[in-house]
């Protein structure tokens, strides 16, 4: 796939400085694009790689042999590494070793090679140390672009080799525009953009998974949890586990946004931007039932559950513990 600068929404200052680097051929050996998930770091990495590999200084031109090869996903000097795995996705040491084998040969088409590593923060220490060797002793004209949602999870020794560029969250308007480009109606895209917290990927995922309906289901849970019987707890935990890790994660996200809004409503609500602004009156009501202490406790629980969901812990057990903890907040 070839990505042109024009295909990227937002981050125009970053794109401008990358274009200058390509034009002036002043390139750091390794770069890290960091920032929250779903704001376009990988897409920018693809655009940067496309421009770097193109024969023209102001590329990608879409016509030279390099651009054609990239378009057809057969560029021999371009490498993409992504996390792999069924439950927990990680970049494995075998992937790094394979990459090292391939880049030890000289470049074929372009005068340089580009390696794009997606979610470099999902690399265990062994894999990271293995990559470090290549970063420390690069062979030939080779450029590394790493992306990471959480740069704190990257080995400091790897981090220190990279020039860092921070990607800020996208504005609601920009996310709504991106969704409109995919023929999603404005009324839906605007509401979902508010819930997505600056991530276009999140907004699109919410849309694809019936976002508005799931939000209402989460809200119903908030209204009824304190009168849950033991049987209600088991039934819901079963249902959540059956829905799968991703869907459960979304349900947690909706709850988190409701609690954040409730916490905000407890402060100076007029100045606060609410995620669920369209449900403000109902939220005030539920907040009164909950009490602010329980809301803050729930905010902590949900973060803990989101962390556990990233491990290979059993979804059924996570769901069960979460519901029980909430049930006994009152
Ligand atoms: Zn080209």
Short mmCIF file of C-alpha atoms and ligand atoms in Angstrom, two decimals:
data_model
loop_
_atom_site.label_atom_id
_atom_site.label_comp_id
_atom_site.label_asym_id
_atom_site.label_seq_id
_atom_site.Cartn_x
_atom_site.Cartn_y
_atom_site.Cartn_z
CA UNK A 1 0.00 0.00 0.00
CA UNK A 2 1.21 3.46 -0.82
CA UNK A 3 0.11 6.33 1.41
CA UNK A 4 0.32 9.91 0.21
CA UNK A 5 0.68 12.86 2.57
CA UNK A 6 -2.71 14.06 1.38
CA UNK A 7 -4.31 10.87 2.70
CA UNK A 8 -3.57 11.92 6.27
CA UNK A 9 -6.02 13.94 8.32
CA UNK A 10 -4.60 16.26 10.94
CA UNK A 11 -0.97 16.32 12.20
CA UNK A 12 -0.05 18.77 9.42
CA UNK A 13 2.96 20.19 11.31
CA UNK A 14 4.40 16.72 11.73
CA UNK A 15 3.85 15.94 8.04
CA UNK A 16 5.52 19.24 7.08
CA UNK A 17 8.64 18.53 9.10
CA UNK A 18 8.88 14.97 7.77
CA UNK A 19 8.57 16.29 4.19
CA UNK A 20 11.44 18.68 4.84
CA UNK A 21 13.57 15.84 6.21
CA UNK A 22 12.98 13.82 3.05
CA UNK A 23 13.62 16.78 0.72
CA UNK A 24 16.81 17.79 2.49
CA UNK A 25 17.92 14.23 3.08
CA UNK A 26 18.52 14.98 6.75
CA UNK A 27 17.25 11.82 8.29
CA UNK A 28 17.65 10.41 11.75
CA UNK A 29 18.47 6.74 11.78
CA UNK A 30 15.43 5.85 13.89
CA UNK A 31 12.24 7.66 14.78
CA UNK A 32 9.51 6.95 17.28
CA UNK A 33 5.95 8.11 16.62
CA UNK A 34 4.23 8.05 19.99
CA UNK A 35 0.73 8.98 21.09
CA UNK A 36 -2.59 7.35 21.91
CA UNK A 37 -3.95 4.50 19.77
CA UNK A 38 -5.86 5.31 16.62
CA UNK A 39 -4.64 8.83 15.86
CA UNK A 40 -2.79 8.00 12.64
CA UNK A 41 0.77 7.17 13.70
CA UNK A 42 1.02 4.10 11.49
CA UNK A 43 -0.57 5.88 8.54
CA UNK A 44 1.95 8.71 8.94
CA UNK A 45 4.70 6.07 9.11
CA UNK A 46 3.42 4.64 5.82
CA UNK A 47 3.36 8.10 4.20
CA UNK A 48 6.88 8.82 5.45
CA UNK A 49 8.11 5.45 4.19
CA UNK A 50 6.38 6.00 0.83
CA UNK A 51 8.10 9.38 0.47
CA UNK A 52 11.48 8.01 1.58
CA UNK A 53 11.43 5.15 -0.91
CA UNK A 54 10.20 7.18 -3.89
CA UNK A 55 12.80 8.21 -6.48
CA UNK A 56 11.54 11.80 -6.38
CA UNK A 57 12.49 14.15 -3.57
CA UNK A 58 8.91 15.40 -3.23
CA UNK A 59 7.24 12.00 -3.46
CA UNK A 60 5.54 9.70 -3.31
CA UNK A 61 5.04 10.21 -7.06
CA UNK A 62 3.01 7.01 -7.47
CA UNK A 63 4.74 6.27 -10.82
CA UNK A 64 8.37 5.32 -10.22
CA UNK A 65 9.33 1.63 -9.82
CA UNK A 66 9.59 2.08 -6.05
CA UNK A 67 6.09 3.57 -5.77
CA UNK A 68 4.67 0.85 -8.02
CA UNK A 69 6.27 -1.88 -5.92
CA UNK A 70 4.95 -0.32 -2.74
CA UNK A 71 1.48 0.00 -4.21
CA UNK A 72 1.50 -3.71 -4.98
CA UNK A 73 2.89 -4.64 -1.54
CA UNK A 74 6.02 -6.17 -3.06
CA UNK A 75 8.67 -3.56 -2.26
CA UNK A 76 11.83 -5.53 -1.44
CA UNK A 77 13.34 -2.71 0.63
CA UNK A 78 10.34 -2.02 2.82
CA UNK A 79 9.59 -4.07 5.92
CA UNK A 80 6.62 -3.89 8.25
CA UNK A 81 6.69 -5.61 11.62
CA UNK A 82 3.47 -5.96 13.57
CA UNK A 83 2.53 -7.72 16.82
CA UNK A 84 1.36 -11.29 16.30
CA UNK A 85 -0.58 -13.76 18.44
CA UNK A 86 -4.09 -14.93 19.14
CA UNK A 87 -4.84 -13.59 22.60
CA UNK A 88 -1.88 -11.44 23.57
CA UNK A 89 -0.32 -9.79 20.56
CA UNK A 90 3.41 -9.26 20.78
CA UNK A 91 6.36 -8.65 18.50
CA UNK A 92 8.43 -11.78 18.94
CA UNK A 93 12.17 -12.22 18.86
CA UNK A 94 11.78 -14.56 15.85
CA UNK A 95 10.27 -11.68 13.89
CA UNK A 96 13.23 -9.44 14.74
CA UNK A 97 15.70 -12.20 13.80
CA UNK A 98 13.94 -12.76 10.48
CA UNK A 99 14.08 -9.02 9.80
CA UNK A 100 17.81 -8.93 10.60
CA UNK A 101 18.40 -11.75 8.14
CA UNK A 102 16.56 -9.91 5.39
CA UNK A 103 18.19 -6.53 5.94
CA UNK A 104 21.66 -8.06 5.98
CA UNK A 105 21.34 -8.30 2.18
CA UNK A 106 21.77 -5.10 0.18
CA UNK A 107 18.89 -2.95 -1.04
CA UNK A 108 17.28 -3.93 -4.35
CA UNK A 109 15.14 -1.14 -5.68
CA UNK A 110 15.68 2.00 -3.67
CA UNK A 111 18.94 3.47 -2.42
CA UNK A 112 17.71 2.87 1.10
CA UNK A 113 15.57 0.54 3.15
CA UNK A 114 12.80 1.35 5.53
CA UNK A 115 11.57 -0.69 8.47
CA UNK A 116 8.23 0.26 10.01
CA UNK A 117 7.55 -1.34 13.39
CA UNK A 118 3.95 -1.01 14.52
CA UNK A 119 3.27 -1.03 18.28
CA UNK A 120 6.93 -1.28 19.18
CA UNK A 121 5.75 -1.04 22.79
CA UNK A 122 4.45 -4.59 22.44
CA UNK A 123 7.88 -6.15 22.37
CA UNK A 124 9.30 -8.20 25.20
CA UNK A 125 12.76 -7.49 26.56
CA UNK A 126 14.47 -10.22 24.52
CA UNK A 127 13.03 -8.96 21.26
CA UNK A 128 13.85 -5.35 22.17
CA UNK A 129 17.47 -6.21 23.03
CA UNK A 130 17.75 -8.06 19.75
CA UNK A 131 16.44 -5.03 17.87
CA UNK A 132 18.81 -2.79 19.81
CA UNK A 133 21.80 -4.51 18.21
CA UNK A 134 20.57 -3.48 14.78
CA UNK A 135 19.82 0.06 15.94
CA UNK A 136 23.31 0.36 17.39
CA UNK A 137 25.14 -1.06 14.42
CA UNK A 138 23.07 -0.35 11.34
CA UNK A 139 24.06 -2.03 8.12
CA UNK A 140 23.84 0.22 5.08
CA UNK A 141 21.35 2.99 4.47
CA UNK A 142 18.48 1.90 6.66
CA UNK A 143 15.74 3.82 8.48
CA UNK A 144 13.58 2.68 11.33
CA UNK A 145 10.16 4.09 12.11
CA UNK A 146 8.64 2.82 15.34
CA UNK A 147 5.11 3.54 16.52
CA UNK A 148 3.95 3.17 20.11
CA UNK A 149 0.77 3.90 22.05
CA UNK A 150 2.72 3.80 25.29
CA UNK A 151 6.37 4.79 24.97
CA UNK A 152 6.96 4.03 28.65
CA UNK A 153 6.85 0.35 27.70
CA UNK A 154 9.79 0.69 25.34
CA UNK A 155 13.22 -0.23 26.61
CA UNK A 156 15.08 3.01 27.53
CA UNK A 157 18.10 1.90 25.50
CA UNK A 158 15.89 1.58 22.40
CA UNK A 159 14.13 4.84 23.19
CA UNK A 160 17.40 6.74 23.42
CA UNK A 161 18.26 5.70 19.85
CA UNK A 162 15.10 7.26 18.44
CA UNK A 163 14.11 10.79 17.53
CA UNK A 164 10.70 11.18 19.17
CA UNK A 165 7.62 12.72 17.60
CA UNK A 166 4.47 13.05 19.66
CA UNK A 167 1.04 12.69 18.05
CA UNK A 168 -1.75 14.45 19.91
CA UNK A 169 -5.34 13.16 20.06
CA UNK A 170 -7.52 14.15 17.10
CA UNK A 171 -10.25 16.76 17.49
CA UNK A 172 -13.88 15.61 17.49
CA UNK A 173 -14.44 17.52 14.24
CA UNK A 174 -11.56 15.76 12.53
CA UNK A 175 -12.79 12.35 13.68
CA UNK A 176 -16.28 13.17 12.47
CA UNK A 177 -14.77 14.18 9.08
CA UNK A 178 -12.84 10.90 8.86
CA UNK A 179 -16.06 9.00 9.55
CA UNK A 180 -17.99 11.08 7.04
CA UNK A 181 -15.41 10.06 4.41
CA UNK A 182 -16.50 6.50 5.09
CA UNK A 183 -20.13 7.41 4.48
CA UNK A 184 -21.13 7.40 8.12
CA UNK A 185 -23.96 9.84 8.77
CA UNK A 186 -23.07 13.08 10.54
CA UNK A 187 -25.44 12.69 13.50
CA UNK A 188 -23.88 9.32 14.35
CA UNK A 189 -20.30 10.32 13.62
CA UNK A 190 -20.52 13.41 15.82
CA UNK A 191 -21.88 11.49 18.81
CA UNK A 192 -19.32 8.69 18.42
CA UNK A 193 -16.44 11.15 17.95
CA UNK A 194 -17.24 12.57 21.40
CA UNK A 195 -17.04 9.11 22.94
CA UNK A 196 -13.80 8.17 21.22
CA UNK A 197 -11.56 10.50 23.22
CA UNK A 198 -9.48 11.63 20.25
CA UNK A 199 -9.00 8.26 18.54
CA UNK A 200 -10.42 7.79 15.04
CA UNK A 201 -9.83 4.05 15.31
CA UNK A 202 -11.88 3.91 18.49
CA UNK A 203 -14.73 5.90 16.91
CA UNK A 204 -14.82 3.55 13.91
CA UNK A 205 -14.71 0.48 16.14
CA UNK A 206 -17.60 1.84 18.17
CA UNK A 207 -19.56 2.41 14.99
CA UNK A 208 -18.88 -1.05 13.61
CA UNK A 209 -19.86 -2.75 16.84
CA UNK A 210 -23.21 -0.99 17.23
CA UNK A 211 -21.79 1.72 19.48
CA UNK A 212 -24.95 3.54 20.47
CA UNK A 213 -26.82 0.37 21.47
CA UNK A 214 -23.87 -0.87 23.54
CA UNK A 215 -23.65 2.46 25.28
CA UNK A 216 -27.28 2.16 26.34
CA UNK A 217 -26.67 -1.38 27.59
CA UNK A 218 -23.77 -0.10 29.72
CA UNK A 219 -25.96 2.69 31.06
CA UNK A 220 -28.68 0.21 32.00
CA UNK A 221 -26.06 -1.72 33.95
CA UNK A 222 -25.12 1.41 35.90
CA UNK A 223 -28.74 1.93 36.82
CA UNK A 224 -29.35 -1.62 38.01
CA UNK A 225 -26.07 -2.97 39.41
CA UNK A 226 -26.83 -2.18 43.06
CA UNK A 227 -29.93 -4.36 42.98
CA UNK A 228 -28.16 -7.28 41.26
CA UNK A 229 -28.75 -10.73 42.78
CA UNK A 230 -25.99 -13.36 42.75
CA UNK A 231 -27.72 -14.96 39.81
CA UNK A 232 -27.75 -11.65 37.91
CA UNK A 233 -23.97 -11.44 38.45
CA UNK A 234 -23.29 -14.93 37.05
CA UNK A 235 -25.64 -14.40 34.12
CA UNK A 236 -24.04 -11.12 33.10
CA UNK A 237 -20.49 -12.46 33.58
CA UNK A 238 -21.38 -15.38 31.29
CA UNK A 239 -22.85 -13.05 28.71
CA UNK A 240 -19.82 -10.72 28.77
CA UNK A 241 -17.37 -13.62 28.52
CA UNK A 242 -19.30 -15.05 25.58
CA UNK A 243 -19.19 -11.69 23.80
CA UNK A 244 -15.40 -11.91 23.66
CA UNK A 245 -12.44 -9.89 24.85
CA UNK A 246 -12.86 -7.00 22.42
CA UNK A 247 -16.55 -6.47 23.05
CA UNK A 248 -16.04 -6.72 26.79
CA UNK A 249 -13.30 -4.09 26.50
CA UNK A 250 -15.75 -1.79 24.76
CA UNK A 251 -18.36 -2.30 27.43
CA UNK A 252 -15.73 -1.31 30.01
CA UNK A 253 -14.89 1.76 27.97
CA UNK A 254 -18.52 2.94 27.94
CA UNK A 255 -18.73 2.49 31.70
CA UNK A 256 -15.46 4.37 32.12
CA UNK A 257 -16.76 7.30 30.08
CA UNK A 258 -19.99 7.41 32.09
CA UNK A 259 -18.04 7.45 35.35
CA UNK A 260 -15.69 10.12 34.09
CA UNK A 261 -18.70 12.22 33.14
CA UNK A 262 -20.25 11.68 36.55
CA UNK A 263 -17.02 12.76 38.21
CA UNK A 264 -16.95 15.82 35.96
CA UNK A 265 -20.56 16.64 36.81
CA UNK A 266 -19.57 16.65 40.45
CA UNK A 267 -17.16 19.50 39.76
CA UNK A 268 -17.86 22.59 37.74
CA UNK A 269 -20.01 20.86 35.14
CA UNK A 270 -20.46 23.94 32.99
CA UNK A 271 -16.78 24.12 32.09
CA UNK A 272 -16.41 20.40 31.53
CA UNK A 273 -16.67 18.70 28.20
CA UNK A 274 -18.79 15.61 28.72
CA UNK A 275 -18.38 12.49 26.61
CA UNK A 276 -22.08 11.75 26.95
CA UNK A 277 -23.37 15.27 26.76
CA UNK A 278 -26.63 14.11 25.18
CA UNK A 279 -27.43 12.11 28.34
CA UNK A 280 -26.56 14.79 30.89
CA UNK A 281 -29.92 14.84 32.71
CA UNK A 282 -30.02 11.04 33.09
CA UNK A 283 -26.39 11.04 34.21
CA UNK A 284 -27.13 13.55 36.97
CA UNK A 285 -29.84 11.21 38.22
CA UNK A 286 -27.62 8.13 38.23
CA UNK A 287 -24.77 10.07 39.83
CA UNK A 288 -27.09 10.95 42.73
CA UNK A 289 -27.84 7.24 43.22
CA UNK A 290 -24.20 6.26 43.05
CA UNK A 291 -22.56 8.94 45.18
CA UNK A 292 -19.19 10.38 44.21
CA UNK A 293 -17.08 8.06 46.40
CA UNK A 294 -18.44 5.02 44.57
CA UNK A 295 -17.86 6.75 41.21
CA UNK A 296 -14.17 7.33 42.00
CA UNK A 297 -13.76 3.76 43.23
CA UNK A 298 -15.38 2.48 40.01
CA UNK A 299 -12.98 4.59 37.92
CA UNK A 300 -10.10 2.79 39.63
CA UNK A 301 -11.65 -0.67 39.18
CA UNK A 302 -12.26 -0.16 35.51
CA UNK A 303 -8.65 0.87 34.85
CA UNK A 304 -7.44 -2.21 36.66
CA UNK A 305 -9.77 -4.40 34.57
CA UNK A 306 -8.57 -2.79 31.34
CA UNK A 307 -5.00 -3.60 32.34
CA UNK A 308 -5.91 -7.20 33.12
CA UNK A 309 -7.73 -7.54 29.84
CA UNK A 310 -4.44 -6.90 28.02
CA UNK A 311 -2.93 -9.98 29.67
CA UNK A 312 -4.15 -13.47 28.87
CA UNK A 313 -6.26 -13.59 32.05
CA UNK A 314 -9.61 -15.36 31.71
CA UNK A 315 -12.36 -12.96 30.56
CA UNK A 316 -15.06 -14.76 32.57
CA UNK A 317 -13.07 -14.32 35.79
CA UNK A 318 -12.27 -10.68 35.09
CA UNK A 319 -15.93 -9.91 34.35
CA UNK A 320 -17.12 -11.71 37.46
CA UNK A 321 -14.69 -9.99 39.81
CA UNK A 322 -15.47 -6.62 38.29
CA UNK A 323 -19.24 -6.95 38.72
CA UNK A 324 -18.91 -8.25 42.27
CA UNK A 325 -16.57 -5.41 43.26
CA UNK A 326 -19.02 -2.88 41.87
CA UNK A 327 -22.03 -4.57 43.43
CA UNK A 328 -20.47 -4.20 46.87
CA UNK A 329 -19.54 -0.54 46.49
CA UNK A 330 -22.85 0.13 48.18
ZN1 LIG B 1 7.78 7.46 -6.73
#
